[in-house]
Every structure is written in C-alpha cells, then in structure tokens.
CSV table of C-alpha atoms and ligand atoms in Angstrom, one decimal:
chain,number,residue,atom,x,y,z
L,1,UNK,CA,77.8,110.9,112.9
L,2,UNK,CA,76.9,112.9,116.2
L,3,UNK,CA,79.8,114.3,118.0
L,4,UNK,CA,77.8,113.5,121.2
L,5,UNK,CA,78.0,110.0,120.3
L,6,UNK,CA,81.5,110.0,119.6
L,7,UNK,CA,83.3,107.8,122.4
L,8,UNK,CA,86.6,109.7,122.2
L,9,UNK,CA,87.5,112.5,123.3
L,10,UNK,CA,89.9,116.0,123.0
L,11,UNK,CA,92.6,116.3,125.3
L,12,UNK,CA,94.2,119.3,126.1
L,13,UNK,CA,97.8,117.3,126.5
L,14,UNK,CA,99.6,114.0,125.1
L,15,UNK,CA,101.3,111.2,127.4
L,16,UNK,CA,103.8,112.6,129.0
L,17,UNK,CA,106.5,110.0,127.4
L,18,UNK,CA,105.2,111.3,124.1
L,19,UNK,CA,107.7,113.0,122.2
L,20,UNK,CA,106.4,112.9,118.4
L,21,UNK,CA,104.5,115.4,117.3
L,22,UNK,CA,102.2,113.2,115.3
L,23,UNK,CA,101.5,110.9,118.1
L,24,UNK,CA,101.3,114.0,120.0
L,25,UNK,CA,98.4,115.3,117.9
L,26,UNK,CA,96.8,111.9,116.9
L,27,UNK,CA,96.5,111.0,120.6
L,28,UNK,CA,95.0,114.6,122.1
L,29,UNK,CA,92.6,114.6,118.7
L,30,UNK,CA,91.5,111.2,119.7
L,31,UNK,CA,92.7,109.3,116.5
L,32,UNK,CA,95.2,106.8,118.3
L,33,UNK,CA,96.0,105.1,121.5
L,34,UNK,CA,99.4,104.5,122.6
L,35,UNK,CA,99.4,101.1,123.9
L,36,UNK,CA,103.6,101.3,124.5
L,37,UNK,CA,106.4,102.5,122.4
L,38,UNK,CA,106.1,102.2,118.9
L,39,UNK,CA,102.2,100.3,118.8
L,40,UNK,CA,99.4,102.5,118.6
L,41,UNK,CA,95.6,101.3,117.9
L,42,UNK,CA,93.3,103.2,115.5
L,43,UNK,CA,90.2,104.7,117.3
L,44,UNK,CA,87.1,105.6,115.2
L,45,UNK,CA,88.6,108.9,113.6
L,46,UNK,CA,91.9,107.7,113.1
L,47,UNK,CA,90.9,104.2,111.6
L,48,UNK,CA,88.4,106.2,109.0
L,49,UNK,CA,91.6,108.0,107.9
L,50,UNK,CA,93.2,104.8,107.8
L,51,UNK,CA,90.8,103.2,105.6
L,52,UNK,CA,90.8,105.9,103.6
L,53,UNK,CA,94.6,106.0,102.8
L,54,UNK,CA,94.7,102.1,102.3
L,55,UNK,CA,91.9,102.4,99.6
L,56,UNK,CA,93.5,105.5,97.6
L,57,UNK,CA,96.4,102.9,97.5
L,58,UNK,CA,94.3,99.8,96.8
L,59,UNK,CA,92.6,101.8,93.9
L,60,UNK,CA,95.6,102.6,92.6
L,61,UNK,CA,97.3,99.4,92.7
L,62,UNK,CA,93.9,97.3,91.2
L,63,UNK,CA,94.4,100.0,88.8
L,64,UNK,CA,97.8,99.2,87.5
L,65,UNK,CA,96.8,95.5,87.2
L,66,UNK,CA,98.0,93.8,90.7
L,67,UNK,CA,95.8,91.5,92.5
L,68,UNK,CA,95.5,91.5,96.2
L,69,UNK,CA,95.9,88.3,98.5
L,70,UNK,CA,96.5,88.6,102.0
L,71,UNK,CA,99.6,86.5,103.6
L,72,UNK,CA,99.8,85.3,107.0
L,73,UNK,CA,101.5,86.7,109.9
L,74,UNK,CA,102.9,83.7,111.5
L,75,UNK,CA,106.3,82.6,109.3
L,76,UNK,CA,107.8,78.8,109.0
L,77,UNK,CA,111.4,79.5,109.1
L,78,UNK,CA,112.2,77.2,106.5
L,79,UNK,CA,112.0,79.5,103.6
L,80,UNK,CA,113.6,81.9,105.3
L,81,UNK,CA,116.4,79.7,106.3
L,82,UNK,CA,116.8,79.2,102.6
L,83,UNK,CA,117.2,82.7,101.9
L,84,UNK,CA,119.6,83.1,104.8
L,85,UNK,CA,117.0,86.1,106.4
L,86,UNK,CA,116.3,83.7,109.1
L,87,UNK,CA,119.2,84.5,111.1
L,88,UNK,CA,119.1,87.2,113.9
L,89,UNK,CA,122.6,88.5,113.0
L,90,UNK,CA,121.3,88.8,109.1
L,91,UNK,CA,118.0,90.7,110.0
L,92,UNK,CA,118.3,91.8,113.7
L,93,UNK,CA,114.4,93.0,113.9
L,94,UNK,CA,113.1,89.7,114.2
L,95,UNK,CA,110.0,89.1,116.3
L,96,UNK,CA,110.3,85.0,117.0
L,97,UNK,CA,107.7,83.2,119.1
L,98,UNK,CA,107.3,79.1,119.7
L,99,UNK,CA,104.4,75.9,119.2
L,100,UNK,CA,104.4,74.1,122.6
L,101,UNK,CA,106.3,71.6,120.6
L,102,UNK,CA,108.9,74.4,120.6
L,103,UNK,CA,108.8,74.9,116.9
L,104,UNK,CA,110.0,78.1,116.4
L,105,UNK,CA,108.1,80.4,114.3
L,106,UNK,CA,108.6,84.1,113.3
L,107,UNK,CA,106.0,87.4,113.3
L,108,UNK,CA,106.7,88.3,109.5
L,109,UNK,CA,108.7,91.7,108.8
L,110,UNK,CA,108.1,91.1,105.4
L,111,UNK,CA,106.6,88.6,102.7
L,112,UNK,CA,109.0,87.8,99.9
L,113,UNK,CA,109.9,84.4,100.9
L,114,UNK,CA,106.7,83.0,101.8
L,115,UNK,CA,105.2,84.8,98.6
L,116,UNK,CA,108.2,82.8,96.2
L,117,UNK,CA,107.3,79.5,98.2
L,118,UNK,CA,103.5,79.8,97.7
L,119,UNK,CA,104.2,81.1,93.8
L,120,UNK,CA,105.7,77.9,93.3
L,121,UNK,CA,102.1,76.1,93.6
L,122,UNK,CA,101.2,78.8,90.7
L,123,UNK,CA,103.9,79.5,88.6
L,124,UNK,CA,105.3,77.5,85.8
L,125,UNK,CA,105.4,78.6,82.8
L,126,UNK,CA,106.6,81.6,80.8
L,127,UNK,CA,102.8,82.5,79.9
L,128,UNK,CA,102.2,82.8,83.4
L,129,UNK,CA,104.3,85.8,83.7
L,130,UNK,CA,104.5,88.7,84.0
L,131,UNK,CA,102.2,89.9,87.2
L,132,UNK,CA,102.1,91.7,90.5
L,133,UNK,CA,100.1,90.6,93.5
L,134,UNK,CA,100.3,92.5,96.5
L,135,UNK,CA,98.3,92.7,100.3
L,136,UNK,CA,97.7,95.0,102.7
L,137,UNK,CA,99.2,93.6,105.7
L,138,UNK,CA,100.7,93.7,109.3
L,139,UNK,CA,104.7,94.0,109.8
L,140,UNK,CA,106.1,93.6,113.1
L,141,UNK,CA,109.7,94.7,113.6
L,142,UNK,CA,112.0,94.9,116.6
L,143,UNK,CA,112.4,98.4,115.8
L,144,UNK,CA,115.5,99.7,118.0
L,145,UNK,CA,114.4,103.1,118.4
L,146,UNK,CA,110.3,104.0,118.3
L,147,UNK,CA,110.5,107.3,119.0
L,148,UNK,CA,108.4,108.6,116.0
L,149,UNK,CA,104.8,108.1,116.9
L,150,UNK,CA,103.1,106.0,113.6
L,151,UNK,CA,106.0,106.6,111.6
L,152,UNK,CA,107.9,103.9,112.9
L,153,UNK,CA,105.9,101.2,114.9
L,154,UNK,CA,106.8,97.9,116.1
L,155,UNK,CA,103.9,96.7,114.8
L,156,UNK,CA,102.5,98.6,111.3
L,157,UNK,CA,100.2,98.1,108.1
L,158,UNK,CA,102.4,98.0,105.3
L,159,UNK,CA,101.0,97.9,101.7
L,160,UNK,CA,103.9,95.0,99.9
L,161,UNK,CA,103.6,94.6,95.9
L,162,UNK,CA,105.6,92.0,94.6
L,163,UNK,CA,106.2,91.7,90.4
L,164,UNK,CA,107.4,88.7,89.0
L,165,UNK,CA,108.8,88.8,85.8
L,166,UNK,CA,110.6,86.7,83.1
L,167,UNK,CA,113.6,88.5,82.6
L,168,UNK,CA,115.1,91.9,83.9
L,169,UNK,CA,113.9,94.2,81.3
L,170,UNK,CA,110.4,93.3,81.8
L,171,UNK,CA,110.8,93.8,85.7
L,172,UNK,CA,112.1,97.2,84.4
L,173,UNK,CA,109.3,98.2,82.9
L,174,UNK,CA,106.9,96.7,85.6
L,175,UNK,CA,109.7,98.8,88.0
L,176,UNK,CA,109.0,101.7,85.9
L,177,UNK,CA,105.2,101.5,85.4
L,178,UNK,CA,105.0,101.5,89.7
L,179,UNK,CA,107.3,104.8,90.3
L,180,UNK,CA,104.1,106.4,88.1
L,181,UNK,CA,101.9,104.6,90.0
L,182,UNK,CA,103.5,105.8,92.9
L,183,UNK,CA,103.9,109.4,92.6
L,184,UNK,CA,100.0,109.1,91.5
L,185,UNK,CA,99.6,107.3,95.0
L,186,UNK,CA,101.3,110.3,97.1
L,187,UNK,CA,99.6,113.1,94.8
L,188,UNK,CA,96.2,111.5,96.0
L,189,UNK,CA,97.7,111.4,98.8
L,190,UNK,CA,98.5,115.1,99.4
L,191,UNK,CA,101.9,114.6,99.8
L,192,UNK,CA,102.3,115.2,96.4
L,193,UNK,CA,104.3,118.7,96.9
L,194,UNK,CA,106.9,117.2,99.2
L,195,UNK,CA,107.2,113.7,98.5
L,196,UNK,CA,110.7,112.8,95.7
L,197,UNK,CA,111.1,109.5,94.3
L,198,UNK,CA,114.5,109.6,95.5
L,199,UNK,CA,117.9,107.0,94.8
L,200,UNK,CA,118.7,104.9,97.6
L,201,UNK,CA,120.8,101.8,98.0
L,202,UNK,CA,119.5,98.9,95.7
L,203,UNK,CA,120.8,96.7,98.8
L,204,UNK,CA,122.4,93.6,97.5
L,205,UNK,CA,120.1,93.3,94.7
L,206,UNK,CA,120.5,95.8,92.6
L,207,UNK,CA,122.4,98.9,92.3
L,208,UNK,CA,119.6,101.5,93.2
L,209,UNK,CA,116.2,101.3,94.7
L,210,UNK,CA,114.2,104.6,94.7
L,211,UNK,CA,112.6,105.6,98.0
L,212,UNK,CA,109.3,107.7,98.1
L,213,UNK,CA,111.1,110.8,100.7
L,214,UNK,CA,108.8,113.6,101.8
L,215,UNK,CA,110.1,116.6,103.3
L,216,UNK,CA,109.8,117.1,106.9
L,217,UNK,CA,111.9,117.5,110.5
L,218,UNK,CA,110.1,114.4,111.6
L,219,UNK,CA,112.3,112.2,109.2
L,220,UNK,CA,115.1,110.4,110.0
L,221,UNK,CA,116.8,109.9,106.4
L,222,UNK,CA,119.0,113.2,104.8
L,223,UNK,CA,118.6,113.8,101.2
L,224,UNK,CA,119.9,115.8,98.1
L,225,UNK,CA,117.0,117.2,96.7
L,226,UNK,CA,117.2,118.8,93.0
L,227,UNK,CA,114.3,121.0,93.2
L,228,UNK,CA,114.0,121.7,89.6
L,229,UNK,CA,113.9,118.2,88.5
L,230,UNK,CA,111.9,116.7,91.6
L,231,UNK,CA,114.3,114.4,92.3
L,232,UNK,CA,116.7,113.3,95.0
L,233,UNK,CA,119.1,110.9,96.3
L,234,UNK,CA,119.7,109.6,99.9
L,235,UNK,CA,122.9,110.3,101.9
L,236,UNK,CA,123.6,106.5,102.1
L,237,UNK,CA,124.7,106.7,98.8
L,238,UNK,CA,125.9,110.4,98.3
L,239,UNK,CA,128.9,109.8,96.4
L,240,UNK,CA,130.8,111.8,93.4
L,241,UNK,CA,130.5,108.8,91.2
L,242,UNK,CA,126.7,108.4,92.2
L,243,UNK,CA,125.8,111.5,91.2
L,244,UNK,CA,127.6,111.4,88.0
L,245,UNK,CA,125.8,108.0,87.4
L,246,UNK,CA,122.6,109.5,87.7
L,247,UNK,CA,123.2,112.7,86.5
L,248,UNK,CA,122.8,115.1,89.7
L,249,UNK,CA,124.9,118.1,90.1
L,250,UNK,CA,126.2,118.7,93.7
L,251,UNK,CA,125.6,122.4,93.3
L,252,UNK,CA,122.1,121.9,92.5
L,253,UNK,CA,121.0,120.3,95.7
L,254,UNK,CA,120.1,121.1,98.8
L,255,UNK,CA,120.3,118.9,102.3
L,256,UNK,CA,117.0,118.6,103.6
L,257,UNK,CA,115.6,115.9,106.1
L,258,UNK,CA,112.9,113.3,105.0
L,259,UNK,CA,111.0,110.3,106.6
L,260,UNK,CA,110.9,107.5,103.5
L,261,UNK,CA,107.2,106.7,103.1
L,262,UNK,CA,107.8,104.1,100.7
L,263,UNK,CA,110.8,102.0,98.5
L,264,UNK,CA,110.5,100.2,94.8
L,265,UNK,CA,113.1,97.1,94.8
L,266,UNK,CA,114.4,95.3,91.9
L,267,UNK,CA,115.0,92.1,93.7
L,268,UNK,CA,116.5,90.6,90.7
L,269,UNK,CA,116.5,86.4,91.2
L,270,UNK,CA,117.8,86.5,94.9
L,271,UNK,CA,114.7,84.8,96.4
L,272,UNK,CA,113.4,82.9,93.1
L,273,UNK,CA,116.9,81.2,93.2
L,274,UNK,CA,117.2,80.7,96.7
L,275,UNK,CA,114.0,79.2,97.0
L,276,UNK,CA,113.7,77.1,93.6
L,277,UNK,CA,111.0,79.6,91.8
L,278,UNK,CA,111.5,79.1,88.2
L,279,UNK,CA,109.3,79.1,85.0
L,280,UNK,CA,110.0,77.2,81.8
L,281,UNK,CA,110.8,79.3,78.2
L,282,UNK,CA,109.7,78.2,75.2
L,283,UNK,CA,112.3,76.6,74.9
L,284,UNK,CA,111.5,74.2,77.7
L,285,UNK,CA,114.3,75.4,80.0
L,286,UNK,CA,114.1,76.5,83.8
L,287,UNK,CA,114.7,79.9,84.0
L,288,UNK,CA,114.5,82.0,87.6
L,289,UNK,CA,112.1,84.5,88.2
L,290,UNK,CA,112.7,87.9,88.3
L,291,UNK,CA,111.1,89.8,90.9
L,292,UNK,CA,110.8,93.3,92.5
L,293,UNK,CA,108.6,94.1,95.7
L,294,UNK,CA,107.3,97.6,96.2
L,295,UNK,CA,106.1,99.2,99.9
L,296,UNK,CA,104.2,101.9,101.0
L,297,UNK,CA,103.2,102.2,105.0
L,298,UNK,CA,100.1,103.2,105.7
L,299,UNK,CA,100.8,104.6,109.1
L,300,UNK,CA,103.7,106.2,108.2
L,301,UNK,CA,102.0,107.8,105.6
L,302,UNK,CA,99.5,109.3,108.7
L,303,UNK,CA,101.8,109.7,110.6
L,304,UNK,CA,103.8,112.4,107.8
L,305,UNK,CA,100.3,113.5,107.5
L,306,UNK,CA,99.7,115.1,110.5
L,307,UNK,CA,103.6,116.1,110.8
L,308,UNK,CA,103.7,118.3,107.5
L,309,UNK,CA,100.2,119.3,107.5
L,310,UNK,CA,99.2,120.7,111.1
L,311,UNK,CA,99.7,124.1,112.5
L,312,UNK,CA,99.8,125.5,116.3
L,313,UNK,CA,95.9,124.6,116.3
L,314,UNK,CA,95.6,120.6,115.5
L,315,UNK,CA,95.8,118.6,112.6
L,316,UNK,CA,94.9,119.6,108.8
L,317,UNK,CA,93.9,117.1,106.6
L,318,UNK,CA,94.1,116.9,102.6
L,319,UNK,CA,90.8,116.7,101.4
L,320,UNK,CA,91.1,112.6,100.4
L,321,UNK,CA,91.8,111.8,103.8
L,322,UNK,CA,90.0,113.8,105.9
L,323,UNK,CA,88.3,111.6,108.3
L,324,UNK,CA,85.3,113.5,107.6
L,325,UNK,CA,84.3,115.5,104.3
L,326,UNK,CA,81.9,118.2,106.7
L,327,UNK,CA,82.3,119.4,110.2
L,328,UNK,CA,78.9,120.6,110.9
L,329,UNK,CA,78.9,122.8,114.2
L,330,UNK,CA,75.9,124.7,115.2
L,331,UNK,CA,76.0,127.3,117.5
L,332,UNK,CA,73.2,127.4,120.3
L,333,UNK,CA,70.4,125.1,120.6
L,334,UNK,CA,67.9,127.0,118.9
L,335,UNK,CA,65.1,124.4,117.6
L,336,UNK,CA,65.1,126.4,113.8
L,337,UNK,CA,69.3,126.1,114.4
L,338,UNK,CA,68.5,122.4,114.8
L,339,UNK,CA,66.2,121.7,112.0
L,340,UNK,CA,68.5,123.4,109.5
L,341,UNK,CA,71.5,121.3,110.6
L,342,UNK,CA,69.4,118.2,110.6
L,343,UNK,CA,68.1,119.5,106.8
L,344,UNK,CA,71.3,120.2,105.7
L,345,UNK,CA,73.5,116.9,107.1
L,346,UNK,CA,70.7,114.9,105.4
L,347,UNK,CA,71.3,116.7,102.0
L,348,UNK,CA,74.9,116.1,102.3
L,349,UNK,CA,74.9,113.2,103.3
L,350,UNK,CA,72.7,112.5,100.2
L,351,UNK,CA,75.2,113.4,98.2
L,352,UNK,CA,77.6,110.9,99.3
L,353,UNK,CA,79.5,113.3,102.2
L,354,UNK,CA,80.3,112.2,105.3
L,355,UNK,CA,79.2,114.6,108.2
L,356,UNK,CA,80.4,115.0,111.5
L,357,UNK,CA,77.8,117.2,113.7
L,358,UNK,CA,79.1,118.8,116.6
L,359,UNK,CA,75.8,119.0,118.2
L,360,UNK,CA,77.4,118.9,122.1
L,361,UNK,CA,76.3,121.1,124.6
L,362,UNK,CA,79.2,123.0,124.6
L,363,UNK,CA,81.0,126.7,123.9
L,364,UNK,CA,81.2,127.8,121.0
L,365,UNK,CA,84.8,128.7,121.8
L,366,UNK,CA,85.5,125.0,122.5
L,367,UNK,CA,83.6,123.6,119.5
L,368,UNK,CA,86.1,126.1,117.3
L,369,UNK,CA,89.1,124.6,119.1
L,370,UNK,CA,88.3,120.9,118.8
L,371,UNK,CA,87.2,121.2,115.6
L,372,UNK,CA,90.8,122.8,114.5
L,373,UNK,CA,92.7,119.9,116.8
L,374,UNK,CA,90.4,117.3,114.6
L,375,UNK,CA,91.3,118.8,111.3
L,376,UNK,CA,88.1,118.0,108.8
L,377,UNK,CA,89.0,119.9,105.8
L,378,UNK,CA,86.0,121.5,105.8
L,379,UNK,CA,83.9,123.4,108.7
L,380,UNK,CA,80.3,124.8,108.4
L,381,UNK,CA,79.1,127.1,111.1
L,382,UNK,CA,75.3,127.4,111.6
L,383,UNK,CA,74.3,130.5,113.9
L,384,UNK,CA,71.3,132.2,115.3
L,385,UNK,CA,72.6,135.4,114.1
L,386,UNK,CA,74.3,133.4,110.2
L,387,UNK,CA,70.7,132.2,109.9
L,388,UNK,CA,68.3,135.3,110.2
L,389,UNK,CA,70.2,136.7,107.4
L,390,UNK,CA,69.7,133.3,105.3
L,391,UNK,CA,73.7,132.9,105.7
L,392,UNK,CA,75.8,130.1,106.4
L,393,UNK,CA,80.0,130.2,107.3
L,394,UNK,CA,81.9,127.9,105.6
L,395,UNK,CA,86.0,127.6,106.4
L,396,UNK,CA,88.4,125.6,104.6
L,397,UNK,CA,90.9,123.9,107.5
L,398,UNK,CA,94.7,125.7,106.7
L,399,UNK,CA,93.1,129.0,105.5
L,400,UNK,CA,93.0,131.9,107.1
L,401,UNK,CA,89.5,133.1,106.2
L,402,UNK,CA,85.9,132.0,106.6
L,403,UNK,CA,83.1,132.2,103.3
L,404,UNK,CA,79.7,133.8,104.1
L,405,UNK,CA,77.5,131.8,101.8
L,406,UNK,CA,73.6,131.9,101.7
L,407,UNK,CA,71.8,129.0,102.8
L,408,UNK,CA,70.5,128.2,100.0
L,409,UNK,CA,74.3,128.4,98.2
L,410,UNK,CA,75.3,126.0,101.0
L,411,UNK,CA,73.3,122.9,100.0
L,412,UNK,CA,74.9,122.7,96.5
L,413,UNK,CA,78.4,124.2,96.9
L,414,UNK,CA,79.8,122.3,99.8
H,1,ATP,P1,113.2,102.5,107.5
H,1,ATP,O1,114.5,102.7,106.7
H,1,ATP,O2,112.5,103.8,107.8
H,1,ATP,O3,113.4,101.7,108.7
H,1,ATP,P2,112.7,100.4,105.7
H,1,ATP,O4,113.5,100.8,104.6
H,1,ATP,O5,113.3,99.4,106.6
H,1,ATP,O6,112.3,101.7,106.6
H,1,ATP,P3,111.0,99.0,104.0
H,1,ATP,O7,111.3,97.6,104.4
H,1,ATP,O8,111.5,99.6,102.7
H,1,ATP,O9,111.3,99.9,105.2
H,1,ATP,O10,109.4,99.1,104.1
H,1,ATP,C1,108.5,99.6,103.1
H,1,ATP,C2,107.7,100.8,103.7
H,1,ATP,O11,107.1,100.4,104.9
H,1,ATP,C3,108.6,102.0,104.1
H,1,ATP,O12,108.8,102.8,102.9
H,1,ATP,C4,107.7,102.7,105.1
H,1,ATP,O13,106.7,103.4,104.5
H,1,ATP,C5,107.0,101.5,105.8
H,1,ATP,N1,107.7,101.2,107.1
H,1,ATP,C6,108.9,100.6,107.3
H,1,ATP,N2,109.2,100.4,108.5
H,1,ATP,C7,108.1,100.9,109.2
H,1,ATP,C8,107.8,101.1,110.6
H,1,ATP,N3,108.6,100.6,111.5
H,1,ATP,N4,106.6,101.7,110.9
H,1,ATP,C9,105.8,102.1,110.0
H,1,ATP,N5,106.0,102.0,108.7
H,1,ATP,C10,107.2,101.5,108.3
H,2,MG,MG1,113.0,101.0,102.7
C-alpha cells in the first residue's frame, strides 16, 4: 500500500468531546471515526487491525473444536420473554425497534436465547453433545455511560462461544479447556503480560465466572491481583469468605484498575430450561442442557490495545496486530532511493509481509512523526546518505534505538 493513496489522514488533535485516550489516538492516527458517543466506524488501518484480532481469535477457537455460525441482529421477543430478559427493568440496555405492524422486535445484546431456540431444531440426543458453536457478531447496548472510546460502544463486535453440554462436569471441562484457550487468545494477543483470568460474579448461574482483566487506568472494574500466581478477583465479590474459597491471601494482593476484555460463564440449565432445550439419555429420558457462553470484544480488545501500548508519540502495536508488518519510509525522492524501495517492498511483500510505503512528498521530520502516531511495529528508513554506504535503518516501534543493517542484511532479516 502507498501512503499517498491512503484516503485518511494524521491529525494533529482529536474531537474536542473526546475524552478517551484510545479514541483519542485511533481517531488523530486515522484508525476510527466517531460517528457519536460510544459508535465508531473502522477506517482502512483500523479495520485491518480489526481483522486481524478477530482471526487470532477465530484461529483459536476453530482450534479448540467450535464451529462458527453467525446469528442475526434483529431478536423475536418471544424467547426472550421466556427467559424473562425481555423486560426493560430485567436488562435495562435494551435497544427495541417496531414492524409497521408494530411488532416489537429487539437489536440483540446477546445470543443465548435465540441460540437454545434454534439448538432445538439440532439437538436431541445425548450423542449430539457435547459442542461449542460460536459467531463473530454485532451487540448493541444502551450503554449508560460511553465515555471510553472502543472499549465500551453502543454498538460493538463481540466474539460469543456458547458450549452445550450433558451434564455439569463435562461443561466443566469444556469451561476449563476455554480459560487455556483464552489466556492463549490474549498471549497472541499481546496482552499477555497484563491480562488475569480473574473471579467475578457467576451472576445467577453459577457461583463464579472468570473475567479476562488487563491492567490499565482506562478500566473501569478494580481488582485483587496475586502477582505471583497470575491471578485475581474482582471487587464485586471481594469478600473474606471469597477469598478463602478460592484460596487468595489479602496480604498478597494488590488494588489495581482493569477494563474486563472478556468473561467465561457457566450458564448451568437457566436457558435450556426456560426455553424447553433438552436431550434424551440412554436411558430415553429428557434431560436439560447444560450450557456456558464465553465473550471476548474485539474492540475492546483495540481499544486496551492502544491504551496500554502507546507512548507520548502515537500508538504501538504488538507485532500480530500491527496493521502493517513494514513501514517503509524513504527519505528524498532520489530515483536509486526509489528503485530500492520499490525492490525491496516487492521482496517483502513476497514473503508474505504487508508493506505500508510512505512515499509522500513530505519532511522527513513529519514522515518520523506519523509513522510513530500509526504505530507499525516495524519502520525501515531508506536514505541518500543509508544507501551510499549499502545501509539500511531499521527501528522496532517501543524501542529506543534504531539497527544499521546492510542492504543486503535487510532483504532477509526483516
Ligand atoms: P462490562 O461489565 O464492561 O459492561 P459486560 O460484563 O456487560 O461488560 P459481557 O456481557 O460479559 O460484558 O460481554 C462479553 C465481552 O464483550 C466483554 O468481556 C467485553 O470484552 C465485551 N464488551 C461488553 N460490553 C462491551 C461494550 N459496550 N463495548 C465493547 N465491548 C464490550
Ligand atoms: Mg462480563
């Protein structure tokens, strides 16, 4: 890709009403567009890191086994009536829209009623169980506050696995099985260094749920962190007795706050029973389905991205989600300065890297300073001066110091 070509670009400020720094940085970069509190489209850079961070995930969860569908938006209230989530004073973040025949209809916040209504085509015996199916999907939510760019968004990509399982102890070990898959999913990631499979509030369901918490002022949840053992627990259910039960020691943590970038459920059989989802034993008898759903939001996950992982400069992202492998950036329009980028994009790009070529008529000076507020893990500097010595710079984004390689280094080391 030419940076010439490029349709957005830098800015030296963010909306005014902006007042999250990833928003902040995503927007000036030229990765989002605020379209009103709390919903943001992807632009070209920001949707490749998008893509990106959905397919680590996707890998990852064809990995373990789970098949992906994709669920409407629009939701019949009838299933949720039976679950008693239809109600505005049960779940207050309702979007709700109408037919002309005034039919009322809901924007889904969530899929585990129309997924246990549709499983009832599917499921109905024991030997169809166990499995996990899950989408990649838009949520929208009457969010109450949206004052955290990407991180919180009325309307938002959220990756939902649902298990269904014959009895509890196999939805333990499916349970299990995705807290691995999970902290593989955030070590891919990058976030693998600050993120805790932490104990949160199993809601009515079960007695814990463990949320995916990584470390930053950004967040909006408090945790106990035990630093040695890598794990935590959530304020919400900071108690003696808690801790006890899942043997924490108050004097071993530390308060630190944390934005949850994703939550394993046991669901137990609330919804199988609610909505008549059962499977028949050997023994011919209906038994409920046990279930468990699993999230992970993919622009939250951006969002903590570019809030843990930028400096005074711009963003800085982790190698698997940069939204480039190369930024390119040649100095002067020199015709040999031009032939050697072209040469050495090509080879690159031959080997399967994705090159962005700042090949504006520009400064230097600016070149340097968008190409820091971008973030592309890695920069290459062709020069005038780099290339009569047969040199090339290379600078990892985050360190301090630039690598003088030879040009001929340059076309297999990168
Ligand atoms: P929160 O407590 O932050 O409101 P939640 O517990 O309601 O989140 P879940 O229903 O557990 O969220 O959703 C699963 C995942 O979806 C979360 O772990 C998070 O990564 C993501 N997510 C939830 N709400 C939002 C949102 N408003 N914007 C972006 N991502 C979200
Ligand atoms: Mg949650």
């Amino acid at each position: 890709m030419l940076q010439s070509k490029l349709f957005t670009k830098t800015r030296k400020e963010g909306p005014k009403d902006e007042v999250s720094k990833n928003a902040e940085l995503l927007i000036r970069a030229g990765f989002i567009h605020k379209e009103m509190a709390g919903v943001y489209s992807f632009l070209p850079l920001g949707l490749r890191v998008f893509r990106k961070i959905e397919n680590i995930i996707r890998e990852e969860m064809n990995n373990a086994g789970a098949q992906e569908l994709l669920l409407t938006t629009l939701q019949d209230k009838e299933s949720w009536q039976k679950s008693g989530r239809w109600d505005d004073e049960v779940v207050d973040i309702w979007f709700k829209t109408k037919l002309k025949n005034d039919t009322e209809l809901g924007l889904g916040t969530t899929h585990e009623e129309p997924l246990v209504a549709l499983m009832k085509n599917f499921i109905s015996s024991y030997k169809d169980l166990p499995f996990g199916t899950y989408q990649i999907q838009t949520k929208f939510r009457n969010e109450v506050r949206a004052k955290s760019g990407i991180m919180r968004g009325r309307e938002f990509v959220m990756k939902d696995l649902y298990s269904f399982c014959k009895n509890d102890e196999e939805q333990k070990e499916y349970y299990e099985k995705m807290k691995e898959v999970y902290i593989k999913v955030f070590q891919r990631l990058g976030l693998g260094d600050v993120t805790y499979p932490t104990f949160a509030s199993g809601g009515t369901f079960s007695k814990y749920s463990h949320e995916f918490q990584t470390i930053t002022d950004a967040g909006e949840d408090i945790i106990y962190l035990d630093e040695e053992k890598g794990i935590a627990v959530n304020k919400e259910v900071y108690t003696d007795e808690v801790l006890s039960d899942i043997g924490l020691v108050k004097d071993n943590l530390v308060e630190k706050k944390a934005v949850e970038v994703g939550n394993i459920f046991t669901l137990g059989t609330k919804f199988s029973e609610a909505l008549g989802l059962t499977y028949k034993d050997e023994k011919g008898k209906e038994i409920p389905v046990v279930m468990g759903s699993y999230g992970i939001g993919i622009g939250r996950v951006m969002g903590t991205v570019a809030e843990v992982f930028s400096d005074e400069n711009g963003l800085v992202w982790p190698e698997s989600i940069s939204p480039f492998d190369v930024h390119l950036i040649t100095i002067g329009d020199d015709e040999e300065i031009i032939n050697q980028a072209k040469e050495l994009k090509e080879s690159l790009e031959g080997d399967g890297l994705a090159v962005l070529w700042d090949d504006r008529d520009v400064s230097a000076g600016e070149k340097f300073a968008d190409s820091d507020l971008i973030g592309i893990s890695k920069r290459v500097v062709l020069s005038a001066k780099l290339m009569e010595a047969g040199q090339v710079e290379v600078k990892k984004r985050g360190e301090e110091k630039a690598k003088i390689i030879s040009e001929r280094e340059a076309f297999s080391k990168i």
